[in-house]
Coordinates of C-alpha atoms in Angstrom, one line a residue:
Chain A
X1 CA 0.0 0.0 0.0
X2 CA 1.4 3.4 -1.0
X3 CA 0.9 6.8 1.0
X4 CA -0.2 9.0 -2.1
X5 CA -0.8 12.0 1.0
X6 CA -2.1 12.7 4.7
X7 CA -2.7 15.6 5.7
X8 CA -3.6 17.7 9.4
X9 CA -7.6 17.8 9.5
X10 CA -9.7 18.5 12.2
X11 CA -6.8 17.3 15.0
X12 CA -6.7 13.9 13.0
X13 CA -5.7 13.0 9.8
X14 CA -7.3 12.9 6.3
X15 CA -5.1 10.4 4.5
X16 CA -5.1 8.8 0.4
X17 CA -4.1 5.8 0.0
X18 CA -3.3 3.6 -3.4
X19 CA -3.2 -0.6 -3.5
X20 CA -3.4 -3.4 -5.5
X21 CA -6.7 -4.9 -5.7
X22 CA -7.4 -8.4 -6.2
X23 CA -11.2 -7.9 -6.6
X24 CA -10.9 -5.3 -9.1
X25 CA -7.7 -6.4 -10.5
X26 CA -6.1 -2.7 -10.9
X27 CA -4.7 -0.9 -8.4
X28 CA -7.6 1.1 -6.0
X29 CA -7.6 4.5 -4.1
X30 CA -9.3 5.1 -1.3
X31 CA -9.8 8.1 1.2
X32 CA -9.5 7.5 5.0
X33 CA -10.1 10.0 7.6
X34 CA -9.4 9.0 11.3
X35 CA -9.9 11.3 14.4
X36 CA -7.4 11.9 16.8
X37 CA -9.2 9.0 18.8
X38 CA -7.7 6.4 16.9
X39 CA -4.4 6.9 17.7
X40 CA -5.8 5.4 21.4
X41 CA -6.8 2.8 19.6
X42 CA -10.2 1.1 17.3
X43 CA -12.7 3.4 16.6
X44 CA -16.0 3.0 14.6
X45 CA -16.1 3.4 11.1
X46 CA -18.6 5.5 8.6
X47 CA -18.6 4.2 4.9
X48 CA -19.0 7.2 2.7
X49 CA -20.2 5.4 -1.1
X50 CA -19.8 8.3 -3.7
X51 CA -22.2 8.9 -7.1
X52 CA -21.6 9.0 -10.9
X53 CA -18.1 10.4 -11.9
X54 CA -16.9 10.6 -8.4
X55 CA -13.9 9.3 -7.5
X56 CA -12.3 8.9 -4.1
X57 CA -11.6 12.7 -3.7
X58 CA -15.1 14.3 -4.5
X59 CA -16.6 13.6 -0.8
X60 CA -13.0 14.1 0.8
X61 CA -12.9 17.8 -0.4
X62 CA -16.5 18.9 -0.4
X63 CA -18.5 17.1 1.5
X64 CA -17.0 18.6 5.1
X65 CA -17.5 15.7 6.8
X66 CA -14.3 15.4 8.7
X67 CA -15.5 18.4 11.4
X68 CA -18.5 15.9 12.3
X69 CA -16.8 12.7 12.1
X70 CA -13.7 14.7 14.3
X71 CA -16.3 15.8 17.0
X72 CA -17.7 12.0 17.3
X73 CA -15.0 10.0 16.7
X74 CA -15.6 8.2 14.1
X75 CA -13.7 7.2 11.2
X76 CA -14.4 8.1 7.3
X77 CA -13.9 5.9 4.2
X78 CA -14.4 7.2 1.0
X79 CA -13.8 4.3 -1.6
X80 CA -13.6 5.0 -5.4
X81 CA -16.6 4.3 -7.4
X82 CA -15.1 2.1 -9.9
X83 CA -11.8 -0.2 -11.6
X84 CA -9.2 2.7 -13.3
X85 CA -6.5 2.3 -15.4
X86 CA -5.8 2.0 -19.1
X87 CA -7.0 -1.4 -19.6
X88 CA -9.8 -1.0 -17.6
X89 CA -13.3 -1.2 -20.1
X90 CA -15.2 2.2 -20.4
X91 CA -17.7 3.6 -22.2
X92 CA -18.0 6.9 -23.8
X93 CA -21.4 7.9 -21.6
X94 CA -20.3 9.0 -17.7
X95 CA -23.3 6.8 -16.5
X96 CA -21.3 3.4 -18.0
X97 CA -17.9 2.3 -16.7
X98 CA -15.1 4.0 -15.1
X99 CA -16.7 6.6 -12.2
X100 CA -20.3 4.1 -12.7
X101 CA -18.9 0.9 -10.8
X102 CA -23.0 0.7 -9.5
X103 CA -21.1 -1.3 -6.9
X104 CA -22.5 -4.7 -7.9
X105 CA -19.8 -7.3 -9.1
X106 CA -20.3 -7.8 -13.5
X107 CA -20.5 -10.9 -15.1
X108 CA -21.0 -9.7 -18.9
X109 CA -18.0 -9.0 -20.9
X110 CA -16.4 -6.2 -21.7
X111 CA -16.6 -5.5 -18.1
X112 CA -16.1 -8.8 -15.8
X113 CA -12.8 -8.8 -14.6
X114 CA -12.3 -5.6 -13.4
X115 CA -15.9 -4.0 -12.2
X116 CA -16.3 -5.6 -8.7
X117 CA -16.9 -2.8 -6.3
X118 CA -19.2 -5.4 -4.1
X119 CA -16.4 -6.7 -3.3
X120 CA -14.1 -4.4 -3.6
X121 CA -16.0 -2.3 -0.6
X122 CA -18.1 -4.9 1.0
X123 CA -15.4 -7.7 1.5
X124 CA -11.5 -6.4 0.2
X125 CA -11.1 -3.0 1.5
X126 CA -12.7 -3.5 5.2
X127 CA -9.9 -6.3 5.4
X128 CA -7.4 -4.3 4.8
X129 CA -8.8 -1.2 6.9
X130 CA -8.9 -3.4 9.8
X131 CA -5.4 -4.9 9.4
X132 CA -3.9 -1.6 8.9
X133 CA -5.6 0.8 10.6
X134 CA -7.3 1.8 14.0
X135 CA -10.4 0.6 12.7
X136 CA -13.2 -1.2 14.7
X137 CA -15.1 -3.3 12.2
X138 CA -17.7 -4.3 14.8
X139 CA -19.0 -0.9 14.3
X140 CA -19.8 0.0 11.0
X141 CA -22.1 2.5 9.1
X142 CA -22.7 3.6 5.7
X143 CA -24.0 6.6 3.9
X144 CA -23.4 7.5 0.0
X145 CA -24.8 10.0 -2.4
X146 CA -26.5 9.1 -5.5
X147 CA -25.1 6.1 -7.2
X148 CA -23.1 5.8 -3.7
X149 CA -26.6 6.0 -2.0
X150 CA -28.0 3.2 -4.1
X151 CA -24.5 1.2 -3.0
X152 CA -25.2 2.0 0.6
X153 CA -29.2 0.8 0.9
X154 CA -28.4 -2.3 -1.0
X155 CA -25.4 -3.1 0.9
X156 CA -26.9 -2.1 4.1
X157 CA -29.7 -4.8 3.4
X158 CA -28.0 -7.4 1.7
X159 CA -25.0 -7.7 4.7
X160 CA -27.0 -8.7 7.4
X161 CA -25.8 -7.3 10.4
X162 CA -22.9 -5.3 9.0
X163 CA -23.9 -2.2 9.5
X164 CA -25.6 -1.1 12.3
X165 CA -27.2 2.0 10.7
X166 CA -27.6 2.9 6.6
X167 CA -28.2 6.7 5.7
X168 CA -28.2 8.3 1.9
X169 CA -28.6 11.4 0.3
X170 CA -30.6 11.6 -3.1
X171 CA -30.3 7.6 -3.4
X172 CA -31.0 6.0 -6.3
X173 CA -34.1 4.0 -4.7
X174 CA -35.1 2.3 -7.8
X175 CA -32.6 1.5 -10.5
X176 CA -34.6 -1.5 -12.2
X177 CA -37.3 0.9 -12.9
X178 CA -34.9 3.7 -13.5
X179 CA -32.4 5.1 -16.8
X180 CA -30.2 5.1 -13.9
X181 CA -30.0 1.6 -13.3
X182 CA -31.8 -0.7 -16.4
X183 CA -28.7 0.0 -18.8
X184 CA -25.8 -0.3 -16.3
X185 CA -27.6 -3.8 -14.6
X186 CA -28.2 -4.9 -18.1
X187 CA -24.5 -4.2 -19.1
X188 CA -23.0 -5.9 -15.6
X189 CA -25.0 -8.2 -15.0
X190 CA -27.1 -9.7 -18.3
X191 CA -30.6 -9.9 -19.3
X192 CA -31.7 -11.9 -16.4
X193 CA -33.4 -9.5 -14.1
X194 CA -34.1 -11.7 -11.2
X195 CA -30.0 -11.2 -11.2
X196 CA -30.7 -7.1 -10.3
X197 CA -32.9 -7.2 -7.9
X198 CA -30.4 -7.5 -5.0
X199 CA -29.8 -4.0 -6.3
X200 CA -32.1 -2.3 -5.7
X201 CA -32.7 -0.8 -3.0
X202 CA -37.2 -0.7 -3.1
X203 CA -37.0 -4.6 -4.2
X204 CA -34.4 -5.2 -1.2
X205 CA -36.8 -3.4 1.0
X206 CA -40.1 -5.0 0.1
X207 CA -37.9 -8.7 0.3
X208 CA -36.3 -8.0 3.7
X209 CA -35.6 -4.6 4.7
X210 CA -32.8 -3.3 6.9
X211 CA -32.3 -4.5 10.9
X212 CA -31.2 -1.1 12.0
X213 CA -32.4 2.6 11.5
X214 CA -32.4 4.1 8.5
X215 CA -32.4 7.9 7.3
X216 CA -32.9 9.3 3.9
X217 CA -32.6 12.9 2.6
X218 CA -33.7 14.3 -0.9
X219 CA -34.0 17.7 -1.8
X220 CA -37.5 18.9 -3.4
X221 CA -35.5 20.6 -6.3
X222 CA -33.1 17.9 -7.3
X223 CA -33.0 18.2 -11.1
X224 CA -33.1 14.2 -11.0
X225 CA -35.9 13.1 -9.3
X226 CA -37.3 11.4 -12.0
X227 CA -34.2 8.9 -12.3
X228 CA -34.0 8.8 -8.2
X229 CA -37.9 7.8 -7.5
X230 CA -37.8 8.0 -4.1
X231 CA -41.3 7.2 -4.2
X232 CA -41.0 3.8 -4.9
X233 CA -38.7 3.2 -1.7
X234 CA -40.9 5.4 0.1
X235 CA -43.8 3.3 -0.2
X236 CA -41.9 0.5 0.4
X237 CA -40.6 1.8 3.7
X238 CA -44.1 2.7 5.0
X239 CA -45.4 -0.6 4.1
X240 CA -43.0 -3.1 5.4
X241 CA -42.9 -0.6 8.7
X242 CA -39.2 -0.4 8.3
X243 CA -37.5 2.0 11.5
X244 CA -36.4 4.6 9.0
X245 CA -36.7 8.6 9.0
X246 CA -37.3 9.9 5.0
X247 CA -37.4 13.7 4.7
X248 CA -38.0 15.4 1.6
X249 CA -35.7 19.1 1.9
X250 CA -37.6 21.8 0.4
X251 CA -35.4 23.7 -2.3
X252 CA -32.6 21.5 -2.2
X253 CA -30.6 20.1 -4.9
X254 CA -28.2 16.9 -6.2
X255 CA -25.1 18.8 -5.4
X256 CA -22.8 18.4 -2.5
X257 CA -24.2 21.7 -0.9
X258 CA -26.5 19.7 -0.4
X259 CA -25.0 16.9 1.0
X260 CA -22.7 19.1 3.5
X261 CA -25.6 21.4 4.5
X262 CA -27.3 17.6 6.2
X263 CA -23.7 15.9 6.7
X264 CA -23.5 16.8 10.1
X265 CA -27.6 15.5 10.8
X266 CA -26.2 12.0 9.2
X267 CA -22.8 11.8 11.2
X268 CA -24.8 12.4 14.6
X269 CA -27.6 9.5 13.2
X270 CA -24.7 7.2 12.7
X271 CA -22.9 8.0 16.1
X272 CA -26.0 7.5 17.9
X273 CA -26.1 3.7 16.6
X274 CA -22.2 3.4 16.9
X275 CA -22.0 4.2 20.0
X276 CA -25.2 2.6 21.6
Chain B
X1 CA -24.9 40.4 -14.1
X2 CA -25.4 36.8 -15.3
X3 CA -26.7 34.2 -12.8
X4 CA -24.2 30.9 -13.5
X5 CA -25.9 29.2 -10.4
X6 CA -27.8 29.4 -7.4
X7 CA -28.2 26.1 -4.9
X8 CA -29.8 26.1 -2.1
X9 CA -26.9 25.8 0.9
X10 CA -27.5 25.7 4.4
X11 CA -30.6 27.4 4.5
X12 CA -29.3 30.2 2.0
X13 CA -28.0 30.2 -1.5
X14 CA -24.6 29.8 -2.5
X15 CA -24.5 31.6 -5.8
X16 CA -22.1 32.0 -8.2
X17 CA -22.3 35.3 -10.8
X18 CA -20.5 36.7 -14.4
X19 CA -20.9 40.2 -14.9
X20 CA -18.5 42.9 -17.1
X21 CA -15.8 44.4 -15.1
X22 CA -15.1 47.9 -15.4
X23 CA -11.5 47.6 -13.5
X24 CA -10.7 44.7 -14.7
X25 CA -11.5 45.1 -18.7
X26 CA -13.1 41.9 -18.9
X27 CA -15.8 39.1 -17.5
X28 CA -15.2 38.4 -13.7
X29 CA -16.8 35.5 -11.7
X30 CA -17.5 35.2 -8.0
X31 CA -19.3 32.9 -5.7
X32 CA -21.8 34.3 -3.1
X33 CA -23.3 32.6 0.0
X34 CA -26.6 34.6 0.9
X35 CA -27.2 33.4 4.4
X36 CA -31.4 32.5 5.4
X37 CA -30.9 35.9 7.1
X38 CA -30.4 37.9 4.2
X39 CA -34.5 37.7 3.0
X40 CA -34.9 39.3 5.5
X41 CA -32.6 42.3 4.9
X42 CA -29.2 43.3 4.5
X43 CA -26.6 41.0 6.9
X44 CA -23.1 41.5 7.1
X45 CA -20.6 40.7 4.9
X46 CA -17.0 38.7 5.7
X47 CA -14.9 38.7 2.3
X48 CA -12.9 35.8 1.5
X49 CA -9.4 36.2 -0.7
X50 CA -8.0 32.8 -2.6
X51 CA -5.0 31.8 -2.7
X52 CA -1.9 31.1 -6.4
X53 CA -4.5 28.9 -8.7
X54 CA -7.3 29.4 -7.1
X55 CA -10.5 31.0 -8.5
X56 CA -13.9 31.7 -7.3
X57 CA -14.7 28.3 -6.7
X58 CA -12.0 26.4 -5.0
X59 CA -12.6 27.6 -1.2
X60 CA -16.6 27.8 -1.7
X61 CA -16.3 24.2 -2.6
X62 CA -13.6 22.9 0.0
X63 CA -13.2 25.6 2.6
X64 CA -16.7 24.8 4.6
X65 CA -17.2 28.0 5.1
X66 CA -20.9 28.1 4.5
X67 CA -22.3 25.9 7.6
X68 CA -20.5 28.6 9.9
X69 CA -21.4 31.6 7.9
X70 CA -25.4 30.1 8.0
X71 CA -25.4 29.8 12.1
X72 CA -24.0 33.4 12.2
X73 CA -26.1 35.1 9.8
X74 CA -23.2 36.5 7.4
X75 CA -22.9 36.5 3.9
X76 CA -19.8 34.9 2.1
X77 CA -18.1 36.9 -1.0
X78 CA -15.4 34.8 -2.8
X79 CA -14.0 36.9 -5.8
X80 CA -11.7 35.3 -8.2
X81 CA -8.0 35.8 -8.0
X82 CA -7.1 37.6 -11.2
X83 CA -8.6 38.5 -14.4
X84 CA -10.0 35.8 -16.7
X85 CA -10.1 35.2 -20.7
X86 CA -7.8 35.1 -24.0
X87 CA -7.0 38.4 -24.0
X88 CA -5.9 38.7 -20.6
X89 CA -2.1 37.8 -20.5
X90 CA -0.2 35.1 -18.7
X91 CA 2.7 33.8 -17.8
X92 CA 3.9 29.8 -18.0
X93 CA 4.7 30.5 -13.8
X94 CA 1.6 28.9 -11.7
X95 CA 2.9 32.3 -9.3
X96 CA 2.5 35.1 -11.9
X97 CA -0.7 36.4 -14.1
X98 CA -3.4 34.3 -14.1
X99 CA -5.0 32.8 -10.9
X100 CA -1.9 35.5 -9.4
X101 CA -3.1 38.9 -9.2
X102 CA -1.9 39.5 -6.0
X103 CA -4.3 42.0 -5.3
X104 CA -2.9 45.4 -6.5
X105 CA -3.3 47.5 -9.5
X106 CA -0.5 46.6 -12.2
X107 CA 0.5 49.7 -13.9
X108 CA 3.7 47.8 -15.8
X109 CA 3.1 45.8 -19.1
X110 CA 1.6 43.6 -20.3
X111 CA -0.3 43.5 -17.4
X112 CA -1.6 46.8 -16.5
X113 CA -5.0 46.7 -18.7
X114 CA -6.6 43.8 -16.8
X115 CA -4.4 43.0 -13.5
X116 CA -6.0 45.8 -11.7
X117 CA -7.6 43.2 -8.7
X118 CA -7.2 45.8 -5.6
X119 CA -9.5 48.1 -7.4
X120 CA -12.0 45.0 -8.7
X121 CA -12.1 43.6 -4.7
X122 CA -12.5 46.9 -2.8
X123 CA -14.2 49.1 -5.3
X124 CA -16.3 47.9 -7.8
X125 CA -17.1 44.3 -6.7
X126 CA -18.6 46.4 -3.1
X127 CA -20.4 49.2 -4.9
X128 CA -21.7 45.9 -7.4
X129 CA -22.9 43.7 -4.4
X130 CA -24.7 46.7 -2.5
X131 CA -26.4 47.4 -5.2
X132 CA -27.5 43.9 -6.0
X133 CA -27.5 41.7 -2.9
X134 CA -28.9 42.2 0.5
X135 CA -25.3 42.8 1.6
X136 CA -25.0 45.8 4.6
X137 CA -21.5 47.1 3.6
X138 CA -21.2 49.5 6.7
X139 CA -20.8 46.2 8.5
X140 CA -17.8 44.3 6.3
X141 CA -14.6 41.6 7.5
X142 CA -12.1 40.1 5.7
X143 CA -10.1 36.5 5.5
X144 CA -8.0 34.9 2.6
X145 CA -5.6 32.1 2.6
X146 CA -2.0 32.4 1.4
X147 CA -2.1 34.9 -1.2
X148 CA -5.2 35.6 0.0
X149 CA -4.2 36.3 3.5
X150 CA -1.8 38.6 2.0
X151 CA -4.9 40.9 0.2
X152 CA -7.1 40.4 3.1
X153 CA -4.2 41.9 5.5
X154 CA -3.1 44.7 3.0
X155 CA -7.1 45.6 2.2
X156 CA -8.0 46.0 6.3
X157 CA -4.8 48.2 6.6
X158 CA -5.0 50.3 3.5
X159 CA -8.4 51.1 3.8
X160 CA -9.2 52.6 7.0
X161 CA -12.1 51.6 8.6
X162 CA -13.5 49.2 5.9
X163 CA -13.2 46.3 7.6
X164 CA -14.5 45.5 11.2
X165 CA -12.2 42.4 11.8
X166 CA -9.4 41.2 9.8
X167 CA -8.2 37.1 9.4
X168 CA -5.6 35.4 7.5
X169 CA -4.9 31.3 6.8
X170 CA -1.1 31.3 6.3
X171 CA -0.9 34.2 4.5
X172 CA 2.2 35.9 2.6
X173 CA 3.1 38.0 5.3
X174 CA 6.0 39.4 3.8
X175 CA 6.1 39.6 -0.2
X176 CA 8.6 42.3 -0.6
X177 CA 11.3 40.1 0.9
X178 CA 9.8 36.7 -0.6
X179 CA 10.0 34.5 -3.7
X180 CA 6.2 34.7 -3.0
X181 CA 6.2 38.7 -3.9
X182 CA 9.3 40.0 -5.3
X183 CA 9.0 38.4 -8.6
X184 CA 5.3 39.6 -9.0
X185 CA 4.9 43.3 -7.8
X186 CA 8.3 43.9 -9.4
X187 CA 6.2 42.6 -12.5
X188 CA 3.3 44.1 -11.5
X189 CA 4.5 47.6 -10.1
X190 CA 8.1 48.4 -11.5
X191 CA 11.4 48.6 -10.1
X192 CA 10.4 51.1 -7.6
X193 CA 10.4 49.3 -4.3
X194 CA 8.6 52.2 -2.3
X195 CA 5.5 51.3 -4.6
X196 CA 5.3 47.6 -3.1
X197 CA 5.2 48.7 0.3
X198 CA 1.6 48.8 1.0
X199 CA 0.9 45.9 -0.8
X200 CA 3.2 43.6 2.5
X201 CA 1.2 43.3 5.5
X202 CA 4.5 43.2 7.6
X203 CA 5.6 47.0 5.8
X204 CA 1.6 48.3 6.8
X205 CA 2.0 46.6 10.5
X206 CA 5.0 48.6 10.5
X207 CA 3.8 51.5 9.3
X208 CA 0.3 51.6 10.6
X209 CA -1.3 48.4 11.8
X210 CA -4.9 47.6 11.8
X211 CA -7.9 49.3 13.8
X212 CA -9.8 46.2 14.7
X213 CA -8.9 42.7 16.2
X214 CA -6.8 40.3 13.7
X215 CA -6.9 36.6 14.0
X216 CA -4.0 34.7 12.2
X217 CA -3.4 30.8 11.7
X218 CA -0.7 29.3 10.4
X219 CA 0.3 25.2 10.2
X220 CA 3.6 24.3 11.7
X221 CA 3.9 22.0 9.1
X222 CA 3.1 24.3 6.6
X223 CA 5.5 23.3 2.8
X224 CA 5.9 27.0 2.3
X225 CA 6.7 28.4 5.7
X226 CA 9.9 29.8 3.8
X227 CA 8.0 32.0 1.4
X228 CA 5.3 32.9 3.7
X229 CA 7.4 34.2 6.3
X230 CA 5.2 34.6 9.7
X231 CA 7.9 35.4 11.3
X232 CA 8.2 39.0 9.8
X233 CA 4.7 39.7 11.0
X234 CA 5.0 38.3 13.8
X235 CA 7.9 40.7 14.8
X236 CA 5.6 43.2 13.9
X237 CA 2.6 42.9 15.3
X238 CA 4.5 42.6 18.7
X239 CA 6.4 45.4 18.0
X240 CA 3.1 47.9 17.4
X241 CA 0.9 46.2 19.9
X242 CA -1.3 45.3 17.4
X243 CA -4.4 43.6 18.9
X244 CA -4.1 40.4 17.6
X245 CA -4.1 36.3 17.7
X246 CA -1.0 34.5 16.2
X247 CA -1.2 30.6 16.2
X248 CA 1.0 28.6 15.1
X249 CA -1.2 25.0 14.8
X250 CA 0.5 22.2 15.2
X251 CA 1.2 19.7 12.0
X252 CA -1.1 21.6 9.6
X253 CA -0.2 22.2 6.4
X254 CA -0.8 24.6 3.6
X255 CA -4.1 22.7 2.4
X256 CA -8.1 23.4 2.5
X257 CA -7.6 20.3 4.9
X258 CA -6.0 22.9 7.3
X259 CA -8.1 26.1 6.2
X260 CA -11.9 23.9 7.0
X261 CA -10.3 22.7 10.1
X262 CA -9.9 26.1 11.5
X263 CA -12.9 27.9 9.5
X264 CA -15.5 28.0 12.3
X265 CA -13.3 29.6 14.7
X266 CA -12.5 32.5 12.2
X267 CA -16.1 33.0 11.0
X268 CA -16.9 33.4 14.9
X269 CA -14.1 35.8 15.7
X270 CA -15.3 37.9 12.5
X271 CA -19.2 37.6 13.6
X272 CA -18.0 38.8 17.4
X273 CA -17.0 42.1 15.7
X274 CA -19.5 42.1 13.1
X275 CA -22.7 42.3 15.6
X276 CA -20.9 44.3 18.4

C-alpha cells in the first residue's frame, strides 16, 4: 500500500491511500479520515459510497464531513466508485464504466474482470482497513450519495448485520425501474433481471428490509428526481414498517451543498447507533 | 450580471455570478453565500481572498465556510483571483498572471489593462454587491488564505475603517522580501520598491497596523513556511501592539484540509465584531 498523501484535518488526519486490488484487478484509491481517537486505539467506522463520476476525492474535499466525524469520533472511508486504469473497459457515456462501478460485481463481458466494487467495498477493502488501521469493524455504518446511496441501501440490506445504521442522500431507490440503473444492470449483470434485484434498494426493501435505523434525505429541487424515485422506496418503507426517518428538503438540490448542508444531521444518526 | 448558479446551501443560496468588469476590462466571476438571514434584509458581509491557482470556486467548494457563515447570519463573497479570458495575459509560472493577481493595481506591461484586482475587490465588486445583494457594507470583514491572507491583511490596513475584523490562513506575510512577492509586484508595479510597500502586510504593520482585532493561523507543518514568512509579522505585530491572535497550529499544512479545520473559529471571531 502506498501513502499518495495525509494531511492535518480536524486534529486527526485525512489520509489517500493507493493498493493493488485483487477484486478489481487494478490498483484502488481510497480516502480514510481518522480522528485523533484512533491513535488510542479502534474506533467505529462511517462508509462514505460516492455517485456517478466521483472518484475517491469528490466527498473528501467537499462534503465537510471530517468536522463531524472529528467531533464523534468516528472514522471516514471514501472508496472509489469504480476499476481505473488503461485497460480498464469504459464507455463513452459518464453513466457506464469508469466513475459508474454501481457497486455490484459484473459478469458480462467487456466488463467482468475488473468492475467488482461489491467486493471491492463490502469484503476487500474492510480487510485491509482493519489490518492496517485503527479501525473497529464491529462498528460499521454507511451513507453514500447518489449512485453511492443506491450502493449504501443495498449493501446495508443485503450484509445482514454489518452495518448497524444505513443513511443516503438523493439515493438512487429504484434502478430496475430507473435510466439510472436498467442500462448499467443490463451491461453488468445480463438480461436476467431476477439477477438485479439485490440492487435495488425498493425490491431489497419490500424482500427483507434493513435490521437497524435508516435515514434518507432528498432535496424537493433535485434536477433528477425522476431517475431517483424516491417514491417507490418510500412506499416500500411505509409498508414493510421499516424503522427509517425519510425527509424530503424543500429547495434542495443533487449537489454536495446539499450533502454538506445535512452531513452533520447524518454523522450524529450514525454515532447514535455506533455508540449505543 | 449573469446568474451561472444558485443552490440552495444551508438554509441560503450559494450563488455564483458573471458580470463585465469595469476595472478589470473583462468578465469576472464570483461565488456568493446569501445566508437564510439575508431575505430578510441586509446581513453582514465577511470577504474571502483565494489563494496562487485558485479561483472563485475552490474555497466555496472545500473551505466549509458556508455551515458557519449560516449559524451566524453572514454572507460569504469569494471573488476570483485575477482576471480571466484570452485576451488577458499570462505567464507559463503557476505564481504570476493568471489565478496570481496579488491584489494590487498593475501599472507595468503587459499586465496593467486587466491586473488591476485591488480596485475589482474593494471598489467595484462592493459598490456591485450593494447594489444587487442584501449585503450591509457598513458592517464588512475580511479573511483569505495564502495569497489571499496577503490581500485580506493589506485591504484591512490600507483602507481605513473598511473592515471591522481582519483574518488570515497562512498568509504571505511578507512579499517584498519573498520569492512569493518580489517576482510579481516587481512585475506588476516596476522597479520602484517604495510602490510595493503597501501591498506587504508586515511594511503596513509597520507602518500603521490595523484598527480592529486580527486573527491569524498558520500550520507548523506548513510546505511554504519559507516564502510565507510569519515570522516577519509576527515581529511586527509585537512590536506595534497590534491587537491580535497569532497561532502557530501544530502539524497543519498549507491545504483546504487545514483552512476547514480552522474555518469556524475564524467565521466566529469575524461575527463577534461584526454584531458588536
Amino acid at each position: 500500500m502506498e501513502t499518495q498523501s495525509e494531511n492535518a484535518c480536524f486534529g486527526g488526519v485525512q489520509g489517500v491511500y493507493t493498493h493493488r486490488s485483487s477484486a478489481c484487478a487494478c490498483d484502488m484509491t481510497f480516502g480514510l479520515f481518522l480522528p485523533e481517537e484512533a491513535r488510542d486505539g479502534p474506533v467505529p467506522v462511517l462508509w462514505y459510497l460516492s455517485g456517478l463520476t466521483c472518484t475517491h476525492e469528490n466527498a473528501m474535499v467537499k462534503a465537510g464531513a471530517q468536522a463531524w466525524a472529528a467531533e464523534q469520533g468516528i472514522a471516514l472511508v471514501f472508496p472509489d466508485t469504480s476499476p481505473r486504469g488503461d485497460d480498464v473497459a469504459d464507455d463513452e457515456a459518464y453513466d457506464l464504466g469508469k466513475g459508474a462501478g454501481f457497486y455490484v460485481n459484473a459478469i458480462q463481458t467487456p466488463w467482468a474482470p475488473h468492475f467488482r466494487m461489491w467486493d471491492y467495498v463490502t469484503d476487500e477493502l474492510p480487510s485491509l482497513l482493519g489490518d492496517t488501521f485503527a479501525v473497529d469493524l464491529d462498528r460499521q455504518a454507511i451513507t453514500g450519495h447518489s449512485m453511492g446511496g443506491h450502493g449504501a441501501l443495498t449493501m446495508a440490506m443485503g450484509l445482514k448485520g454489518r452495518f448497524r445504521s444505513v443513511s443516503a442522500f438523493a439515493p438512487i431507490s429504484n434502478p430496475t425501474g430507473s435510466d439510472w440503473g436498467r442500462k448499467q444492470l443490463r451491461a453488468y449483470l445480463g438480461e436476467d433481471e431476477a439477477a438485479w434485484a439485490p440492487h435495488d434498494a425498493s425490491l431489497c426493501m419490500r424482500a427483507e428490509g434493513f435490521d437497524g435505523p435508516m435515514l434518507i434525505d432528498t432535496g424537493t429541487n433535485d434536477q433528477f428526481l425522476d431517475l431517483l424515485k424516491p417514491e417507490v422506496l418510500a412506499e416500500a418503507v411505509a409498508a414493510r414498517r421499516q424503522q427509517a426517518t425519510l425527509r424530503l428538503q424543500p429547495g434542495y438540490d443533487h449537489s454536495y451543498f446539499f450533502v454538506s448542508t445535512f452531513m452533520e444531521d447524518h454523522v450524529a444518526f450514525h454515532a447514535e447507533a455506533l455508540y449505543a
